[in-house]
């Protein structure tokens, strides 16, 4: 059995196995360190990707964005309706303005006094009578005398006198009318 068991050969086998185990342990440690550095690099890349993938606080969420778009659409529709209403009102006012301008031109071209057989003298006499003056004419149609009703109700008779100026006659008439 001694010939089968050789301590030196066993020692060399054990030393060789320990040496191979040490080489393998160093290779494993090197692989482990390499994997650990790769893991750290990938973790940094993952963190960067996560931060770039997250929505910044200044950008609204998808729901808020959709809500804002709906609000803008509703505002756009309301503005379009208001513009349409304003344009139709403008068209209506422009048509009314054209019609009124046409009426004004027609009225400027017409003479209502000529359309009616109105006597201006009769109208003036009515106004004078309303003020309290009533002229009395002779047979030739000339002013003979003037009846003046004062505010007190008294009636004064003023004859047409060529000796007084027209200004004096007017002052006398108004003095008597206001008495």
Short mmCIF file of C-alpha atoms in Angstrom, two decimals:
data_model
loop_
_atom_site.label_atom_id
_atom_site.label_comp_id
_atom_site.label_asym_id
_atom_site.label_seq_id
_atom_site.Cartn_x
_atom_site.Cartn_y
_atom_site.Cartn_z
CA UNK A 1 0.00 0.00 0.00
CA UNK A 2 2.93 2.17 0.57
CA UNK A 3 3.76 1.86 -3.09
CA UNK A 4 0.30 2.97 -4.01
CA UNK A 5 0.29 5.85 -1.64
CA UNK A 6 3.00 8.29 -2.56
CA UNK A 7 2.86 11.37 -0.37
CA UNK A 8 4.92 13.41 -2.74
CA UNK A 9 2.69 12.73 -5.65
CA UNK A 10 -0.35 13.44 -3.52
CA UNK A 11 1.27 16.64 -2.36
CA UNK A 12 1.92 17.72 -5.94
CA UNK A 13 -1.65 16.88 -6.87
CA UNK A 14 -2.96 18.89 -3.94
CA UNK A 15 -0.58 21.79 -4.72
CA UNK A 16 -1.61 21.70 -8.36
CA UNK A 17 -5.31 21.62 -7.36
CA UNK A 18 -4.77 24.55 -4.94
CA UNK A 19 -2.95 26.48 -7.64
CA UNK A 20 -5.74 25.84 -10.16
CA UNK A 21 -8.30 26.80 -7.53
CA UNK A 22 -6.39 30.04 -6.86
CA UNK A 23 -6.23 30.82 -10.60
CA UNK A 24 -9.89 30.04 -10.94
CA UNK A 25 -10.72 32.12 -7.84
CA UNK A 26 -8.76 35.06 -9.32
CA UNK A 27 -10.55 34.65 -12.67
CA UNK A 28 -13.90 34.45 -10.87
CA UNK A 29 -13.01 37.53 -8.79
CA UNK A 30 -12.01 39.37 -11.98
CA UNK A 31 -15.27 38.31 -13.68
CA UNK A 32 -17.22 39.28 -10.56
CA UNK A 33 -15.54 42.72 -10.43
CA UNK A 34 -16.22 43.19 -14.15
CA UNK A 35 -19.87 42.16 -13.69
CA UNK A 36 -20.14 44.50 -10.67
CA UNK A 37 -18.78 47.48 -12.68
CA UNK A 38 -21.13 46.58 -15.57
CA UNK A 39 -24.00 46.45 -13.05
CA UNK A 40 -23.09 49.91 -11.71
CA UNK A 41 -22.90 51.33 -15.26
CA UNK A 42 -26.22 49.75 -16.18
CA UNK A 43 -27.76 51.07 -12.92
CA UNK A 44 -26.65 54.60 -13.81
CA UNK A 45 -28.08 54.20 -17.32
CA UNK A 46 -31.32 52.87 -15.79
CA UNK A 47 -31.55 55.84 -13.39
CA UNK A 48 -30.93 58.28 -16.26
CA UNK A 49 -33.54 56.54 -18.39
CA UNK A 50 -36.04 56.61 -15.50
CA UNK A 51 -35.52 60.32 -14.87
CA UNK A 52 -35.86 61.12 -18.56
CA UNK A 53 -38.93 58.91 -18.86
CA UNK A 54 -40.76 60.55 -15.97
CA UNK A 55 -43.00 63.51 -16.78
CA UNK A 56 -41.60 66.82 -15.51
CA UNK A 57 -43.91 68.79 -13.18
CA UNK A 58 -44.29 71.55 -15.77
CA UNK A 59 -45.85 69.16 -18.29
CA UNK A 60 -49.44 68.17 -17.46
CA UNK A 61 -50.57 64.59 -17.27
CA UNK A 62 -52.32 62.95 -20.22
CA UNK A 63 -55.71 63.43 -18.53
CA UNK A 64 -55.03 67.11 -17.79
CA UNK A 65 -53.78 67.59 -21.35
CA UNK A 66 -56.95 66.01 -22.78
CA UNK A 67 -59.08 68.15 -20.44
CA UNK A 68 -57.22 71.29 -21.53
CA UNK A 69 -57.70 70.37 -25.22
CA UNK A 70 -61.45 69.87 -24.61
CA UNK A 71 -61.61 73.26 -22.87
CA UNK A 72 -59.79 74.91 -25.79
CA UNK A 73 -62.14 73.23 -28.28
CA UNK A 74 -65.17 74.49 -26.34
CA UNK A 75 -63.67 77.99 -26.23
CA UNK A 76 -62.97 77.85 -29.96
CA UNK A 77 -66.56 76.82 -30.66
CA UNK A 78 -67.92 79.59 -28.41
CA UNK A 79 -65.70 82.15 -30.14
CA UNK A 80 -66.74 80.89 -33.57
CA UNK A 81 -70.41 81.22 -32.55
CA UNK A 82 -69.82 84.73 -31.17
CA UNK A 83 -68.01 85.74 -34.37
CA UNK A 84 -70.83 84.30 -36.46
CA UNK A 85 -73.44 86.17 -34.38
CA UNK A 86 -71.46 89.40 -34.63
CA UNK A 87 -71.09 89.01 -38.40
CA UNK A 88 -74.82 88.40 -38.82
CA UNK A 89 -75.60 91.42 -36.61
CA UNK A 90 -73.13 93.46 -38.69
CA UNK A 91 -74.79 92.33 -41.91
CA UNK A 92 -78.19 93.22 -40.49
CA UNK A 93 -76.99 96.66 -39.38
CA UNK A 94 -75.33 97.27 -42.75
CA UNK A 95 -78.56 96.37 -44.54
CA UNK A 96 -80.50 98.66 -42.20
CA UNK A 97 -77.95 101.44 -42.77
CA UNK A 98 -78.27 101.03 -46.56
CA UNK A 99 -82.05 101.12 -46.28
CA UNK A 100 -81.95 104.22 -44.07
CA UNK A 101 -79.50 105.96 -46.42
CA UNK A 102 -81.82 105.22 -49.31
CA UNK A 103 -84.76 106.58 -47.33
CA UNK A 104 -82.73 109.69 -46.44
CA UNK A 105 -81.89 110.26 -50.12
CA UNK A 106 -85.53 109.82 -51.02
CA UNK A 107 -86.61 112.22 -48.27
CA UNK A 108 -83.98 114.80 -49.27
CA UNK A 109 -85.26 114.66 -52.82
CA UNK A 110 -88.87 115.10 -51.81
CA UNK A 111 -90.61 118.33 -50.80
CA UNK A 112 -93.46 117.55 -48.40
CA UNK A 113 -94.81 121.08 -48.67
CA UNK A 114 -95.05 120.71 -52.43
CA UNK A 115 -96.83 117.38 -52.08
CA UNK A 116 -99.61 118.98 -50.08
CA UNK A 117 -101.59 122.02 -50.96
CA UNK A 118 -100.65 123.92 -47.82
CA UNK A 119 -100.90 127.63 -47.68
CA UNK A 120 -98.02 129.08 -45.67
CA UNK A 121 -100.03 132.21 -44.96
CA UNK A 122 -102.75 130.23 -43.24
CA UNK A 123 -100.20 128.44 -41.08
CA UNK A 124 -98.53 131.71 -40.10
CA UNK A 125 -101.93 133.21 -39.22
CA UNK A 126 -102.67 130.20 -37.03
CA UNK A 127 -99.37 130.67 -35.21
CA UNK A 128 -100.04 134.41 -34.73
CA UNK A 129 -103.51 133.67 -33.39
CA UNK A 130 -102.04 131.12 -31.00
CA UNK A 131 -99.73 133.85 -29.68
CA UNK A 132 -102.66 136.22 -29.16
CA UNK A 133 -102.38 138.33 -32.34
CA UNK A 134 -105.25 138.51 -34.83
CA UNK A 135 -104.82 140.70 -37.89
CA UNK A 136 -107.86 142.41 -39.42
CA UNK A 137 -107.54 142.97 -43.18
CA UNK A 138 -109.41 145.44 -45.40
CA UNK A 139 -111.14 144.52 -48.67
CA UNK A 140 -107.88 144.77 -50.61
CA UNK A 141 -106.13 142.29 -48.24
CA UNK A 142 -104.02 144.91 -46.50
CA UNK A 143 -103.53 145.05 -42.74
CA UNK A 144 -105.98 147.56 -41.30
CA UNK A 145 -105.66 146.84 -37.57
CA UNK A 146 -104.35 144.20 -35.16
CA UNK A 147 -106.26 142.70 -32.25
CA UNK A 148 -103.91 141.76 -29.39
CA UNK A 149 -104.99 139.57 -26.48
CA UNK A 150 -102.89 140.22 -23.41
CA UNK A 151 -101.98 137.61 -20.82
CA UNK A 152 -104.56 139.13 -18.52
CA UNK A 153 -107.25 138.40 -21.11
CA UNK A 154 -107.70 142.07 -22.14
CA UNK A 155 -108.09 142.69 -25.88
CA UNK A 156 -106.35 145.74 -27.38
CA UNK A 157 -106.94 147.15 -30.83
CA UNK A 158 -103.93 148.63 -32.61
CA UNK A 159 -104.56 150.38 -35.90
CA UNK A 160 -102.05 150.28 -38.69
CA UNK A 161 -100.28 153.60 -38.43
CA UNK A 162 -97.73 154.65 -41.03
CA UNK A 163 -96.39 157.33 -38.69
CA UNK A 164 -94.73 154.76 -36.39
CA UNK A 165 -91.73 152.70 -37.47
CA UNK A 166 -92.07 148.94 -37.84
CA UNK A 167 -89.81 148.47 -34.81
CA UNK A 168 -92.05 150.68 -32.66
CA UNK A 169 -95.14 148.76 -33.79
CA UNK A 170 -93.52 145.40 -32.94
CA UNK A 171 -92.46 146.62 -29.48
CA UNK A 172 -95.96 147.93 -28.77
CA UNK A 173 -97.57 144.64 -29.89
CA UNK A 174 -95.31 142.51 -27.66
CA UNK A 175 -95.78 144.90 -24.74
CA UNK A 176 -99.55 144.58 -25.00
CA UNK A 177 -99.40 140.78 -25.50
CA UNK A 178 -97.32 140.30 -22.39
CA UNK A 179 -99.51 142.56 -20.22
#
